Amino acid sequence: MSSAAWTAWEGADPVRPPAGPLLSVRDLQVRFVTRDRTVHAVNGVSFDLDAGQTLGLVGESGSGKSVTSLALLGLLPRRTAQIPAGEVRFADEDLLHAPESRLRQVRGNDVAMVFQDPMTSLNPVLTVGRQLTETLRTHLAMDKQQARDAAADLLDRVGIPDPRRRLREYPHQFSGGMRQRVMIAMAIACRPRVLIADEPTTALDVTIQAQILELLRGLVETERMGLLLITHDLGVVAGVCERTAVMYAGRIVETGPTADLFARPRHPYTLGLLRSVPRLDAGSDLPLAPIPGSPRDLTDAPSACAFAPRCAYATDESRERLPVLTPVDGDRDHLVACWNPVSDAQRVSSA
Amino acid sequence: MLPYIARRLALVVPVLFVTSLVVFLFVRALPGGPAIALLGERATPEAIAAFERAQGLDRPLYAQYGSYLRNVLSGDLGVSTRSRQPVAEELLQRFPATVELTLAAILIAVLVGVPLGFVAAKRYQGPLDQASLVGSLIGISFPVFFLGLLLKYVFAIRLDWFPTTGRYDITSSLDTRTNFLVLDALLAGDGAALADVLLHLVLPAVALATIPLAIIARITRAATLDVLDEDYVRTARAKGLRGAIVDRRHVFANALLPVVTVVGLQTGLLLTGAVLTETVFSWNGVGSWIVEAISYRDYAVLQGGILFFVLVVVLVNLLVDISYAFLNPRIRFR
């Protein structure tokens, strides 16, 4: 990413406090290197997250959303993952080059994570209470009884009835939604300042999804947490996130305030994503508009627009030069990485 | 929990019944018979007939099996045709030797195999992992009796570090009260005797442990690799737990589950191995007893010895199932 684009981004958020953002990611790159091939999973991702803010990171499977989130806390497999460039700053501290011992203090304490599948993300042989108290006791130097009381309070806060009894139960005795509540209770145990939720509702029923999102939204408000919400579900983003960043092939291709991005998508990929969402008001005889083709193979480092092969708007330039994030129509809050962004007129005529 | 154990124990009865029938028929399918084995090739037909009549071997098979079953149910396993001793008495005398040997072997196999497999998985594809793979392949492919002879030749005969045969120095004054010699030496508080007994135990136990050790190491490695990829291990790391705690509490505790099952399944293999190991090291256990009984067509001993093995395998696997429930809360007793 060029420095010009950075500068554009830097000035993008007018409400940012002068001390700098809570979590700041710059030009993050992640590669997976095995004996016979290299996968360029993340190719220069930048974003900021402030306290009390919710940022949605959207994209299809393999776009690098989860890898980005794991890289923030040094949780990628050490054997294969490399981070050749980039910067991750949490409260002005460099996390990417922090020693493992320091990262352990940050994980679960300052920055916590909720994962996708609550069925597999809890240890089946330990009681829920044990898994909750171990976080508390690791970071907050509580004794057994204090941790137990705090754990019961946490279960209560995430809406699990009869918390004292449920602490003694094992994960298999909880339903999927209840398990995700337990995961969230574990994540907020030490009152983290940033919560990373990686597809927190994907594995859940729709009614439960709404409850979990409501819970997360409430926590952001009361705790002033920064929430990084990773999802492929545009409905989730629309309901919860103030800002949205759309990822494709390991890069952010468009970012802006959610309302603006949904109303005036500039990147053909964002437009395609929005078009592929089924809509009730469009009439059932209108076919869905899926994006043709499949995501780019990430074996080579990107040198052109990765979306060009699937894009109706692609130009010669798209196939030759890598686009960087630039303001849309001079709006420094809405950025798009595209050589031929969709104009309002084109969007209306193609719909 | 208790009803579950009771139900499982009740299942032992049909298992023993079926195996007793199979063993009964199989030993009689062996060519020759106790009369020829005892009286010799040139025994007269009259002598053989007289022997068989005296032993009840001239009766139809179903009648023989019927009376055998009745006797077994009243605790009478019959009399050895060779030693003329009650089989139950001899069995009681010999089984501690076998139990001691197999326990020592399984201890070695678990205490070495589990950590080895775990560390190999943690250093997946590193030098130690590769070495353990090659080593366990060699361990699995070595026949027990050959390994026994090799160990004996190198460590007992050439290097003279260990005794070649037997369970203890027969010139010692050890009181073999329980016939669990390690226990006897401990009870007597006799340090020298304990050292002597343990020295005798090393080579046979190592020979017997090799194959189970290799299998346990490989299963532990595979199970650990599976668990390392689990989401909950990532969760544990994301909580900021120390690596050692993640390994112990989250990885090891889960990787142990399949290992416990395999340890149970190894008992059958261990007892088979004990037959060979006991013969190579002149170990007076149930294994060498069975081997002798085969050459003398000692039906009662064969039936008693094999039934004992079956009982041990069934009980050990019951124990494994019970311990499984303690390790894995998802299992409920039904």
Coordinates of C-alpha atoms in Angstrom, one line a residue, chain B:
Chain B
M1 CA -22.1 -45.9 37.9
L2 CA -22.6 -49.1 40.0
P3 CA -25.5 -50.5 37.9
Y4 CA -23.3 -49.9 34.9
I5 CA -20.4 -51.9 36.4
A6 CA -22.9 -54.6 37.4
R7 CA -24.3 -54.8 33.9
R8 CA -20.8 -55.0 32.4
L9 CA -19.8 -57.7 34.8
A10 CA -22.9 -59.7 34.0
L11 CA -21.8 -59.6 30.3
V12 CA -18.6 -61.3 31.3
V13 CA -20.6 -64.5 31.9
P14 CA -21.6 -65.2 28.3
V15 CA -18.2 -64.2 27.1
L16 CA -16.6 -66.7 29.4
F17 CA -19.1 -69.4 28.4
V18 CA -18.5 -69.0 24.7
T19 CA -14.7 -68.8 25.1
S20 CA -14.7 -71.9 27.3
L21 CA -16.6 -73.8 24.6
V22 CA -14.2 -72.7 21.9
V23 CA -11.1 -73.4 24.0
F24 CA -12.6 -76.8 25.0
L25 CA -13.1 -77.8 21.3
F26 CA -9.8 -76.3 20.1
V27 CA -7.6 -78.1 22.5
R28 CA -9.2 -81.4 21.5
A29 CA -8.6 -80.6 17.9
L30 CA -4.9 -80.7 18.5
P31 CA -3.4 -83.8 16.9
G32 CA -2.5 -86.6 19.3
G33 CA -3.8 -86.5 22.9
P34 CA -2.7 -86.6 26.5
A35 CA -2.4 -90.4 26.5
I36 CA 0.2 -90.5 23.7
A37 CA 2.0 -87.3 25.0
L38 CA 2.4 -88.9 28.5
L39 CA 2.7 -92.6 27.7
G40 CA 4.9 -92.1 24.6
E41 CA 4.7 -93.1 21.0
R42 CA 5.1 -96.8 21.7
A43 CA 2.3 -97.1 24.3
T44 CA 0.1 -100.1 23.7
P45 CA -3.5 -99.4 22.6
E46 CA -4.7 -101.1 25.8
A47 CA -2.6 -98.7 27.9
I48 CA -4.0 -95.7 26.0
A49 CA -7.6 -96.9 26.3
A50 CA -7.1 -97.5 30.0
F51 CA -5.7 -94.0 30.4
E52 CA -8.5 -92.4 28.5
R53 CA -11.1 -94.3 30.4
A54 CA -9.5 -93.2 33.7
Q55 CA -9.5 -89.6 32.5
G56 CA -13.0 -89.8 31.1
L57 CA -11.7 -89.0 27.7
D58 CA -13.6 -91.9 26.1
R59 CA -17.0 -90.2 26.8
P60 CA -18.7 -88.2 24.1
L61 CA -17.5 -84.6 23.8
Y62 CA -20.8 -83.0 25.0
A63 CA -20.7 -85.2 28.1
Q64 CA -17.1 -84.2 28.8
Y65 CA -17.9 -80.5 28.2
G66 CA -21.0 -80.8 30.5
S67 CA -19.0 -82.2 33.4
Y68 CA -16.2 -79.7 32.8
L69 CA -18.7 -76.8 32.9
R70 CA -20.3 -78.1 36.1
N71 CA -16.8 -78.4 37.7
V72 CA -15.7 -75.0 36.6
L73 CA -18.9 -73.5 38.1
S74 CA -18.1 -75.1 41.4
G75 CA -14.5 -73.7 41.2
D76 CA -12.9 -76.9 40.1
L77 CA -10.7 -76.4 37.0
G78 CA -9.7 -80.1 36.9
V79 CA -6.4 -81.8 37.5
S80 CA -3.3 -81.5 35.3
T81 CA -2.7 -84.8 33.5
R82 CA 1.0 -84.2 33.8
S83 CA 1.7 -82.9 37.3
R84 CA -1.5 -84.4 38.8
Q85 CA -2.0 -81.1 40.7
P86 CA -5.3 -79.3 40.7
V87 CA -5.2 -76.7 37.9
A88 CA -6.7 -74.0 40.1
E89 CA -3.9 -74.4 42.6
E90 CA -1.2 -74.2 40.0
L91 CA -2.9 -71.3 38.4
L92 CA -2.9 -69.4 41.7
Q93 CA 0.7 -70.1 42.1
R94 CA 1.7 -69.0 38.6
F95 CA -0.5 -66.1 37.8
P96 CA 1.4 -63.5 40.0
A97 CA 4.5 -64.1 37.9
T98 CA 2.6 -63.2 34.7
V99 CA 0.8 -60.3 36.3
E100 CA 4.0 -58.9 37.6
L101 CA 5.7 -59.2 34.2
T102 CA 2.8 -57.7 32.2
L103 CA 2.3 -54.9 34.6
A104 CA 6.0 -54.0 34.4
A105 CA 5.8 -54.1 30.6
I106 CA 2.7 -51.9 30.4
L107 CA 4.3 -49.5 32.9
I108 CA 7.4 -49.2 30.6
A109 CA 5.2 -48.9 27.5
V110 CA 3.0 -46.2 29.0
L111 CA 5.7 -44.2 30.8
V112 CA 8.0 -44.1 27.8
G113 CA 5.5 -44.3 25.0
V114 CA 3.1 -41.6 26.0
P115 CA 5.7 -38.8 26.7
L116 CA 7.6 -39.9 23.5
G117 CA 4.4 -39.7 21.4
F118 CA 3.5 -36.3 22.9
V119 CA 6.8 -34.7 22.4
A120 CA 7.1 -36.1 18.9
A121 CA 3.7 -34.5 18.1
K122 CA 4.8 -31.2 19.6
R123 CA 7.9 -31.2 17.4
Y124 CA 6.0 -32.5 14.4
Q125 CA 8.4 -33.4 11.6
G126 CA 11.4 -32.5 13.6
P127 CA 14.3 -34.8 14.1
L128 CA 12.9 -36.4 17.3
D129 CA 9.6 -37.0 15.6
Q130 CA 11.2 -38.7 12.6
A131 CA 13.4 -40.8 14.9
S132 CA 10.4 -41.9 17.0
L133 CA 8.6 -42.9 13.8
V134 CA 11.4 -45.0 12.6
G135 CA 12.0 -46.4 16.1
S136 CA 8.4 -47.4 16.6
L137 CA 8.3 -49.0 13.2
I138 CA 11.3 -51.1 14.1
G139 CA 9.7 -51.8 17.5
I140 CA 6.5 -53.0 15.9
S141 CA 8.2 -55.2 13.4
F142 CA 10.5 -57.1 15.8
P143 CA 9.1 -60.5 16.8
V144 CA 9.0 -60.7 20.6
F145 CA 10.8 -64.0 20.9
F146 CA 13.7 -62.8 18.7
L147 CA 14.0 -59.6 20.6
G148 CA 14.0 -61.5 23.8
L149 CA 16.8 -63.8 22.6
L150 CA 18.7 -60.7 21.3
L151 CA 18.4 -58.8 24.6
K152 CA 19.4 -61.9 26.5
Y153 CA 22.5 -62.4 24.3
V154 CA 23.7 -58.8 24.5
F155 CA 22.8 -57.7 28.0
A156 CA 22.9 -60.9 29.9
I157 CA 25.5 -63.1 28.2
R158 CA 27.9 -60.6 26.6
L159 CA 27.7 -57.7 28.9
D160 CA 26.5 -59.7 32.0
W161 CA 24.5 -56.8 33.3
F162 CA 21.4 -58.8 33.9
P163 CA 20.6 -62.4 34.8
T164 CA 19.7 -64.6 31.9
T165 CA 16.6 -66.5 33.2
G166 CA 14.2 -66.8 36.2
R167 CA 12.5 -64.4 38.5
Y168 CA 15.0 -64.3 41.4
D169 CA 18.2 -65.7 42.7
I170 CA 17.0 -69.1 44.0
T171 CA 19.9 -69.2 46.5
S172 CA 18.4 -66.2 48.2
S173 CA 16.2 -66.6 51.2
L174 CA 13.3 -64.5 49.9
D175 CA 10.0 -65.5 51.4
T176 CA 7.8 -65.9 48.3
R177 CA 4.6 -65.6 50.2
T178 CA 2.4 -63.8 47.7
N179 CA 4.5 -64.8 44.7
F180 CA 4.4 -61.2 43.5
L181 CA 8.1 -61.1 44.1
V182 CA 8.4 -57.3 44.0
L183 CA 5.7 -57.1 46.7
D184 CA 7.3 -59.9 48.7
A185 CA 10.7 -58.2 48.7
L186 CA 9.0 -55.0 49.8
L187 CA 7.1 -56.7 52.5
A188 CA 10.2 -58.4 53.8
G189 CA 11.9 -55.0 53.7
D190 CA 14.8 -56.7 51.9
G191 CA 16.6 -54.2 49.7
A192 CA 19.0 -56.7 48.2
A193 CA 16.2 -59.1 47.3
L194 CA 14.3 -56.2 45.7
A195 CA 17.2 -55.2 43.6
D196 CA 17.7 -58.8 42.6
V197 CA 14.0 -59.3 41.7
L198 CA 14.0 -56.0 39.7
L199 CA 17.2 -57.0 37.8
H200 CA 15.5 -60.2 36.8
L201 CA 12.5 -58.3 35.7
V202 CA 14.2 -55.8 33.4
L203 CA 15.0 -57.9 30.3
P204 CA 11.7 -59.8 30.0
A205 CA 9.7 -56.7 30.7
V206 CA 11.6 -54.6 28.1
A207 CA 11.2 -57.4 25.5
L208 CA 7.5 -57.6 26.2
A209 CA 7.0 -53.8 26.3
T210 CA 8.5 -53.1 22.9
I211 CA 5.5 -53.6 20.7
P212 CA 2.9 -52.0 23.0
L213 CA 5.4 -49.1 23.5
A214 CA 5.7 -48.5 19.8
I215 CA 1.9 -48.6 19.3
I216 CA 1.2 -46.4 22.3
A217 CA 3.8 -43.8 21.1
R218 CA 2.2 -43.7 17.7
I219 CA -1.3 -43.4 18.9
T220 CA -0.3 -40.7 21.4
R221 CA 1.4 -38.8 18.6
A222 CA -1.6 -39.1 16.3
A223 CA -4.1 -38.1 19.0
T224 CA -1.9 -35.2 20.1
L225 CA -1.6 -33.9 16.5
D226 CA -5.4 -34.1 16.2
V227 CA -6.0 -32.2 19.4
L228 CA -3.4 -29.5 18.6
D229 CA -5.5 -28.6 15.6
E230 CA -8.7 -28.3 17.7
D231 CA -10.4 -25.0 18.0
Y232 CA -10.4 -25.2 21.8
V233 CA -6.6 -25.2 21.9
R234 CA -6.7 -22.0 19.9
T235 CA -9.2 -20.7 22.4
A236 CA -6.9 -21.6 25.2
R237 CA -4.0 -19.8 23.6
A238 CA -6.2 -16.8 22.8
K239 CA -7.0 -16.6 26.6
G240 CA -3.3 -15.9 27.2
L241 CA -2.6 -19.1 29.1
R242 CA 1.1 -20.2 29.4
G243 CA 2.2 -22.8 26.8
A244 CA 2.8 -25.4 29.4
I245 CA -0.7 -25.0 30.8
V246 CA -2.3 -25.2 27.3
D247 CA -0.3 -28.4 26.7
R248 CA -1.2 -30.1 30.0
R249 CA -4.8 -29.0 30.6
H250 CA -6.1 -28.6 27.1
V251 CA -4.0 -30.8 24.8
F252 CA -2.8 -33.7 26.9
A253 CA -6.1 -34.3 28.8
N254 CA -7.9 -34.7 25.4
A255 CA -5.2 -36.6 23.7
L256 CA -5.2 -39.2 26.5
L257 CA -8.7 -40.5 25.6
P258 CA -7.8 -42.7 22.6
V259 CA -4.6 -43.7 24.3
V260 CA -6.4 -45.2 27.2
T261 CA -8.5 -47.3 24.9
V262 CA -5.4 -48.6 23.1
V263 CA -3.7 -49.5 26.4
G264 CA -6.7 -51.7 27.2
L265 CA -6.6 -53.3 23.8
Q266 CA -2.9 -54.0 24.3
T267 CA -3.6 -56.4 27.2
G268 CA -4.5 -59.2 24.8
L269 CA -1.3 -58.6 22.8
L270 CA 0.7 -58.4 26.1
L271 CA -0.6 -61.8 27.2
T272 CA 0.3 -63.3 23.9
G273 CA 3.7 -61.8 24.1
A274 CA 4.0 -63.1 27.7
V275 CA 3.7 -66.7 26.4
L276 CA 6.8 -66.1 24.3
T277 CA 8.7 -64.0 26.7
E278 CA 8.1 -66.3 29.6
T279 CA 9.4 -69.2 27.5
V280 CA 12.6 -67.3 26.4
F281 CA 13.4 -66.2 30.0
S282 CA 12.2 -69.3 31.8
W283 CA 9.7 -67.2 33.6
N284 CA 7.4 -69.4 35.7
G285 CA 4.1 -67.7 34.7
V286 CA 0.9 -68.7 33.1
G287 CA 2.4 -68.2 29.6
S288 CA 5.2 -70.8 29.9
W289 CA 2.7 -73.1 31.7
I290 CA 0.4 -73.0 28.6
V291 CA 3.3 -73.7 26.3
E292 CA 4.3 -76.8 28.3
A293 CA 0.7 -77.8 28.5
I294 CA 0.5 -77.7 24.7
S295 CA 3.3 -80.2 24.3
Y296 CA 1.7 -82.5 26.9
R297 CA -1.8 -82.0 25.5
D298 CA -2.7 -81.1 29.1
Y299 CA -6.4 -80.2 28.4
A300 CA -7.3 -79.1 31.9
V301 CA -4.2 -76.7 32.1
L302 CA -4.8 -75.3 28.6
Q303 CA -8.5 -74.7 29.4
G304 CA -7.7 -73.1 32.8
G305 CA -4.8 -71.0 31.5
I306 CA -6.6 -69.6 28.5
L307 CA -9.8 -69.0 30.4
F308 CA -7.6 -67.0 32.8
F309 CA -6.2 -64.9 29.9
V310 CA -9.7 -64.2 28.6
L311 CA -10.9 -63.2 32.1
V312 CA -7.9 -60.7 32.4
V313 CA -8.6 -59.2 29.0
V314 CA -12.3 -58.7 29.7
L315 CA -11.7 -57.2 33.1
V316 CA -9.0 -54.9 31.9
N317 CA -11.2 -53.6 29.2
L318 CA -14.0 -53.1 31.7
L319 CA -11.5 -51.0 33.8
V320 CA -10.6 -49.0 30.7
D321 CA -14.3 -48.3 30.0
I322 CA -14.8 -47.1 33.5
S323 CA -11.7 -44.9 33.6
Y324 CA -12.8 -43.5 30.2
A325 CA -15.9 -42.1 31.8
F326 CA -13.8 -40.3 34.4
L327 CA -11.6 -38.8 31.7
N328 CA -14.4 -37.9 29.3
P329 CA -17.4 -36.2 30.8
R330 CA -19.4 -36.7 27.6
I331 CA -19.7 -40.4 28.4
R332 CA -22.6 -41.1 30.6
F333 CA -23.2 -44.5 32.2
R334 CA -26.3 -46.0 30.7

